[in-house]
Amino acid sequence: MSTVRGVFRRRRSTPQVSVVVPAYDVAEYLPACLDSLLGQTLRELEVVVVDDGATDDSGAIADGYADRDPRVRVVHIDNRGLGAARNEGIRHARGEYLGFCDADDLMTPRALELLVALARETDAPLVTGNVVRLEGDRRPGLPWMNRLHAERGPLTTIADLPELLGDVFAWNKLFRRDFWDDAGLSWPERIRYEDQPTTTDAYLRAGRIGVTPDVVYHWRVRHDGSSITQQRATVADLTDRWTTKRMALTSVEEYGVAGVTEVFRDRVLPGDMGQYFVNIPDCSDEWWDLLVTGVREFWGPQRSLTGSTLPPAQRLIGWLVEEDRRADASLVSSYARSLGGPLPRVALDDGSVRVDVPGLDPATVAPEAMRLRDHEA
C-alpha cells in the first residue's frame, strides 16, 4: 500500500525527466540530495521520492520539499528495500526519460541537461556519464570509470565496448521511458546488488548507448562505511552477490557474442572480488565454503581467476580459493593487507617475475597464479 503527496503544476503535461529517489533513514543527507536535483539547469523534471518506511524524519523532509516545490512528489510505502522502492517510484514517474538518485548522493548541476542532450544527439535509449566519489570536501575520481568513459565518440554498443558492463550503477544514467517499458526492465527486489542484473539487461537490449566523460554524479562515502565491509563477511551478502552475478552472466550468455562473454567473465565479473578476499582470514566455515563454490562456478577449473584482470595478489588468492586452500589464502590475504601495497617480487632465471609471500612455497602453486604479466613486472 502506498500514499502519495505532492501537487504538480506544470507548463508541460510530460516532464522531460523523472528522477526516482528511494529514501530510507537518510534524513542527514536527503536535503542536499534534493537540493542538487531541484537546482538542475534542466528545469522540466519531476522528482519522485519514495519514503521506504523510514524510521527517521526522511518522509517528513520529503513532504516539506513537496509542499514547497511542485516538481516533487512523495510516495510513502512500507519498507520493502531499494529495488522495490525504485520500482514503486517508476510506477508514479511520468517523464520522457527515467533516472535514479540515491538519497545520500548528489547530481552535478548540469547532469540532467548533459544526459538529455546526449540522448537527443545520439538517439540512444540509454546514456551514461562519469562518477566521482564524495569524501568530505574531496572529489576523487575512479580510474576505471574514467577509462570506461574516456572520450572516444559519444555513441557505442556493448559489442564495441563490452567493458562498459562494469559500469553497473543505476544513478549515473538516463533511460528513455518507452525503452524501459518495452524492454520489460525492473529492479530485482529483496536482494543486494540489484543494479548489476538490470543495468546489464539494459546495455544488452539498448543497442545504441550514449557515453560521456562528463562527471554527472557524486557518490558519497558514508561515515559508517566500515559496516559495508562487515556485511560482505556475511553469508547473506555473499549469497546475494553470487545470485546477481549469475543473473547478469545468464543475460550476457544469452546475448550470444563470444567476445562480450569473454570480457564479462575476465574483466567485469571479477572486479569486486578483492573486497571479499580481505575477509578470508576471519571468515566462518560456511562463508568460506560459499566463496569456494562461487569462485569455482564462475571461473574454475576451465577458466581460472589467474586469467582475469585482477591485480597479482588477488589473482593468487583467487587461485588458492579455487583449490580450497584456506590457510594459504588467509596467509596471502593477511600479508597483502599488512603491506598496504604490491607483493614483493622475485626475478626468475627464465626472465619472468613472480610475486613472493613468506611462508607460501611457490613449488606448490601453479606458476600462472604467481607470475606477473609484462606490464606488471
XYZ file of C-alpha atoms in Angstrom:
377
model
C 0.000 0.000 0.000
C 1.259 3.483 -0.797
C 0.192 7.073 -0.237
C 1.227 9.985 -2.441
C 1.864 13.591 -1.517
C 2.598 16.434 -3.882
C 0.732 18.630 -6.342
C 2.003 19.111 -9.897
C 1.573 22.454 -11.631
C 3.477 22.350 -14.926
C 3.614 24.033 -18.263
C 4.220 20.570 -19.780
C 1.979 17.587 -19.216
C 5.026 15.320 -19.515
C 8.300 16.377 -17.861
C 11.499 15.673 -19.745
C 12.972 13.640 -16.878
C 11.680 11.801 -13.842
C 14.233 11.064 -11.129
C 13.307 8.375 -8.598
C 14.865 8.821 -5.146
C 14.402 5.926 -2.680
C 14.741 7.184 0.891
C 15.239 5.048 3.969
C 16.668 6.659 7.149
C 18.684 9.260 5.241
C 17.465 12.422 6.987
C 21.055 13.641 7.354
C 21.670 13.550 3.612
C 18.300 13.909 1.890
C 18.095 17.746 1.820
C 21.421 18.058 -0.012
C 20.359 15.361 -2.468
C 17.038 17.048 -3.247
C 18.698 20.456 -3.496
C 21.090 19.020 -6.090
C 18.122 17.786 -8.137
C 15.941 20.866 -7.838
C 18.960 23.022 -8.683
C 19.475 21.293 -12.030
C 19.881 23.513 -15.081
C 17.255 21.317 -16.724
C 14.084 22.605 -15.134
C 11.449 20.365 -16.725
C 11.766 17.474 -14.333
C 9.905 15.706 -11.602
C 11.445 14.175 -8.506
C 9.647 11.130 -7.128
C 10.818 10.452 -3.581
C 9.863 7.022 -2.278
C 9.778 7.000 1.519
C 10.566 3.320 2.027
C 9.106 3.059 5.521
C 11.796 5.313 7.003
C 12.022 5.352 10.801
C 13.609 8.809 10.934
C 12.478 12.164 9.505
C 13.178 11.268 5.867
C 9.498 11.124 4.944
C 8.679 14.403 6.656
C 11.643 16.130 5.000
C 10.493 14.914 1.599
C 6.928 16.096 2.304
C 8.294 19.527 3.162
C 10.015 19.732 -0.211
C 6.797 18.623 -1.963
C 4.883 21.399 -0.186
C 7.386 23.996 -1.433
C 8.144 22.761 -4.949
C 5.518 21.366 -7.321
C 8.166 19.242 -9.076
C 8.443 16.963 -6.042
C 6.089 14.121 -5.270
C 6.460 11.782 -2.295
C 5.279 8.186 -2.199
C 5.064 6.634 1.268
C 5.281 2.830 1.411
C 6.009 0.144 3.954
C 9.675 -0.851 3.968
C 10.392 -3.163 1.038
C 14.030 -2.450 0.161
C 15.863 -0.479 -2.505
C 14.778 -2.443 -5.579
C 11.105 -2.385 -4.616
C 11.264 1.313 -3.742
C 12.720 2.107 -7.159
C 10.052 0.017 -8.874
C 7.341 1.821 -6.916
C 8.785 5.173 -7.943
C 8.802 4.132 -11.594
C 5.076 3.411 -11.395
C 4.492 7.059 -10.425
C 7.025 8.623 -12.815
C 5.713 10.438 -15.906
C 8.883 11.684 -17.595
C 10.103 11.023 -21.113
C 13.404 9.890 -19.544
C 13.874 7.964 -16.330
C 16.738 8.463 -13.890
C 17.648 7.398 -10.372
C 19.470 9.042 -7.498
C 20.356 7.555 -4.127
C 19.267 9.818 -1.308
C 22.732 10.205 0.198
C 24.378 11.245 -3.097
C 24.376 14.323 -5.332
C 23.893 15.040 -9.014
C 26.130 17.678 -10.565
C 24.234 20.852 -11.569
C 24.216 20.179 -15.329
C 23.907 16.378 -15.096
C 20.395 16.025 -16.482
C 20.906 18.704 -19.126
C 24.036 16.944 -20.380
C 22.486 13.477 -20.352
C 19.304 14.572 -22.125
C 21.352 16.423 -24.753
C 23.452 13.296 -25.308
C 20.326 11.147 -25.631
C 18.855 13.553 -28.187
C 22.121 13.816 -30.132
C 22.668 10.064 -30.383
C 19.043 8.906 -30.381
C 20.225 6.367 -27.799
C 17.690 4.810 -25.412
C 20.363 4.628 -22.690
C 23.045 7.188 -21.807
C 25.639 7.105 -19.045
C 28.072 9.595 -17.523
C 31.117 9.598 -15.289
C 31.177 9.456 -11.482
C 33.428 10.718 -8.676
C 33.469 9.837 -5.000
C 32.202 12.340 -2.438
C 34.562 12.297 0.548
C 34.032 15.419 2.625
C 35.472 18.260 0.551
C 37.297 15.884 -1.793
C 36.007 14.591 -5.119
C 38.428 11.812 -6.124
C 37.817 10.170 -9.476
C 37.534 6.466 -10.138
C 40.280 5.400 -12.579
C 38.281 2.511 -14.026
C 35.255 4.749 -14.589
C 37.478 7.365 -16.231
C 38.718 4.660 -18.578
C 35.225 3.445 -19.450
C 34.004 6.985 -20.101
C 37.101 8.250 -21.885
C 36.180 10.481 -24.790
C 36.058 8.222 -27.839
C 32.932 9.499 -29.551
C 29.566 9.712 -27.805
C 27.920 6.602 -29.222
C 28.868 2.960 -28.707
C 27.446 -0.534 -28.411
C 28.224 -3.272 -25.935
C 29.814 -5.300 -28.720
C 32.217 -2.362 -29.298
C 32.890 -1.679 -25.609
C 31.959 -4.750 -23.530
C 33.885 -3.437 -20.509
C 31.132 -0.842 -20.136
C 29.169 -3.663 -18.491
C 31.339 -2.883 -15.463
C 29.558 0.461 -15.051
C 26.692 -1.151 -13.191
C 25.435 1.943 -11.373
C 21.764 2.864 -11.661
C 22.234 6.531 -10.902
C 24.654 7.937 -13.498
C 22.313 7.069 -16.353
C 19.146 8.104 -18.114
C 16.819 5.552 -19.693
C 14.250 6.546 -22.288
C 10.983 5.557 -20.658
C 9.483 3.831 -23.681
C 12.660 1.736 -23.957
C 12.486 0.833 -20.255
C 8.888 -0.333 -20.582
C 9.288 -2.108 -23.928
C 12.352 -3.997 -22.638
C 10.420 -5.091 -19.546
C 13.095 -3.739 -17.207
C 12.709 -3.622 -13.425
C 14.924 -3.837 -10.369
C 15.213 -7.160 -8.510
C 13.613 -6.932 -5.086
C 14.728 -8.090 -1.655
C 18.294 -8.661 -2.764
C 21.547 -6.706 -2.549
C 23.495 -5.604 -5.648
C 20.311 -5.278 -7.666
C 21.956 -2.745 -10.003
C 24.056 -5.281 -11.922
C 21.365 -7.548 -13.431
C 19.184 -4.645 -14.536
C 21.896 -2.419 -15.970
C 23.359 -5.465 -17.754
C 19.993 -6.206 -19.372
C 19.596 -2.537 -20.304
C 23.002 -2.379 -22.008
C 22.369 -5.570 -23.950
C 18.925 -4.510 -25.142
C 19.649 -0.858 -25.846
C 21.707 -1.315 -28.994
C 22.948 2.295 -29.078
C 24.462 3.653 -25.860
C 25.481 7.264 -25.310
C 28.641 7.685 -23.222
C 30.064 10.955 -21.902
C 33.266 11.640 -19.931
C 31.469 14.445 -18.073
C 31.028 13.831 -14.349
C 27.310 13.712 -13.623
C 27.228 12.135 -10.161
C 28.887 12.409 -6.745
C 28.847 9.054 -4.935
C 29.058 9.679 -1.186
C 31.356 7.782 1.149
C 29.233 7.347 4.256
C 30.618 7.828 7.724
C 29.537 4.274 8.556
C 31.295 2.832 5.504
C 33.066 0.207 7.620
C 29.721 -1.554 8.073
C 29.716 -2.361 4.348
C 32.875 -4.424 4.813
C 31.294 -6.161 7.770
C 28.258 -7.029 5.666
C 30.463 -8.558 2.967
C 31.671 -11.058 5.547
C 28.137 -12.434 5.954
C 26.709 -15.442 4.170
C 23.599 -13.464 3.210
C 25.665 -10.799 1.452
C 27.835 -13.272 -0.449
C 24.757 -15.284 -1.426
C 23.196 -12.170 -2.960
C 26.455 -11.310 -4.731
C 26.627 -14.722 -6.405
C 22.924 -14.556 -7.287
C 23.177 -11.192 -9.034
C 26.374 -12.222 -10.836
C 24.599 -15.354 -12.020
C 21.654 -13.317 -13.289
C 23.923 -10.922 -15.180
C 26.063 -13.713 -16.658
C 22.971 -15.531 -17.889
C 21.887 -12.391 -19.748
C 25.333 -11.946 -21.305
C 25.488 -15.569 -22.423
C 22.024 -15.294 -23.965
C 23.244 -12.210 -25.862
C 25.380 -14.701 -27.725
C 28.519 -12.712 -28.614
C 31.601 -14.693 -27.581
C 33.854 -11.650 -27.236
C 31.389 -9.918 -24.919
C 31.063 -13.030 -22.750
C 34.838 -13.383 -22.502
C 35.349 -9.771 -21.444
C 32.478 -10.044 -18.989
C 33.967 -13.121 -17.300
C 37.574 -11.902 -17.216
C 37.212 -8.150 -16.703
C 33.774 -7.373 -15.264
C 32.641 -10.234 -13.012
C 35.906 -10.430 -11.003
C 36.070 -6.692 -10.346
C 34.685 -6.745 -6.798
C 36.265 -9.994 -5.593
C 39.094 -8.236 -3.794
C 36.506 -6.730 -1.461
C 35.628 -10.269 -0.406
C 39.117 -11.748 -0.311
C 40.082 -9.364 2.518
C 37.550 -11.168 4.741
C 39.136 -14.609 4.340
C 41.347 -14.530 7.486
C 38.328 -14.027 9.763
C 35.588 -15.790 7.808
C 33.285 -18.536 9.016
C 33.401 -22.069 7.626
C 30.061 -21.541 5.903
C 31.224 -18.301 4.260
C 34.461 -19.920 3.058
C 32.608 -22.866 1.554
C 30.249 -20.473 -0.232
C 33.198 -18.441 -1.522
C 34.896 -21.557 -2.913
C 31.683 -22.777 -4.525
C 31.039 -19.443 -6.227
C 34.599 -18.903 -7.464
C 34.650 -22.400 -8.922
C 31.261 -21.864 -10.563
C 32.253 -18.657 -12.347
C 35.957 -19.151 -13.036
C 37.168 -22.670 -12.484
C 38.556 -25.042 -13.408
C 38.492 -24.318 -17.150
C 38.552 -20.524 -16.662
C 40.661 -19.612 -13.641
C 40.881 -16.204 -11.998
C 44.550 -16.328 -12.961
C 43.372 -15.253 -16.414
C 41.394 -12.286 -15.098
C 42.415 -8.644 -14.898
C 42.594 -8.698 -11.097
C 45.815 -7.394 -9.507
C 48.528 -10.022 -8.865
C 47.766 -10.585 -5.178
C 44.060 -11.091 -5.904
C 44.772 -13.475 -8.772
C 46.913 -15.556 -6.413
C 44.254 -15.535 -3.701
C 41.630 -16.429 -6.288
C 43.627 -19.476 -7.408
C 44.072 -20.587 -3.790
C 40.314 -20.247 -3.267
C 39.687 -22.354 -6.382
C 41.969 -25.007 -4.862
C 40.193 -24.780 -1.470
C 43.479 -23.884 0.240
C 42.039 -21.799 3.021
C 45.122 -21.472 5.202
C 47.267 -20.285 2.294
C 44.584 -17.902 1.035
C 44.356 -16.450 4.541
C 48.136 -16.123 4.673
C 48.306 -14.186 1.399
C 45.296 -12.009 2.256
C 46.730 -11.048 5.649
C 50.198 -10.403 4.236
C 48.890 -8.258 1.388
C 46.781 -6.237 3.799
C 49.755 -5.693 6.125
C 51.856 -4.368 3.257
C 49.240 -1.951 2.002
C 50.851 -2.197 -1.431
C 52.115 -4.666 -4.044
C 53.552 -8.018 -3.019
C 57.362 -8.373 -3.201
C 58.722 -9.692 -6.485
C 61.319 -12.253 -7.417
C 63.108 -12.412 -10.791
C 63.391 -15.939 -12.182
C 66.123 -17.488 -14.334
C 63.878 -17.533 -17.408
C 63.478 -13.754 -17.226
C 59.974 -13.824 -15.801
C 58.954 -12.266 -12.471
C 56.689 -13.699 -9.785
C 55.276 -12.432 -6.527
C 56.686 -13.644 -3.214
C 54.825 -14.396 0.014
C 56.812 -15.580 3.070
C 55.511 -18.960 4.163
C 53.995 -19.867 0.791
C 56.046 -22.413 -1.137
C 55.913 -21.392 -4.831
C 56.559 -25.011 -5.805
C 53.041 -25.835 -4.540
C 51.365 -23.128 -6.612
C 50.548 -23.077 -10.326
C 53.116 -20.785 -11.999
C 50.407 -18.689 -13.655
C 48.973 -17.880 -10.226
C 52.189 -16.152 -9.110
C 53.702 -14.885 -12.351
C 53.469 -11.214 -13.212
C 52.497 -10.011 -16.633
C 54.907 -7.946 -18.692
C 53.241 -4.625 -17.809
C 53.270 -5.544 -14.095
C 56.902 -6.656 -13.804
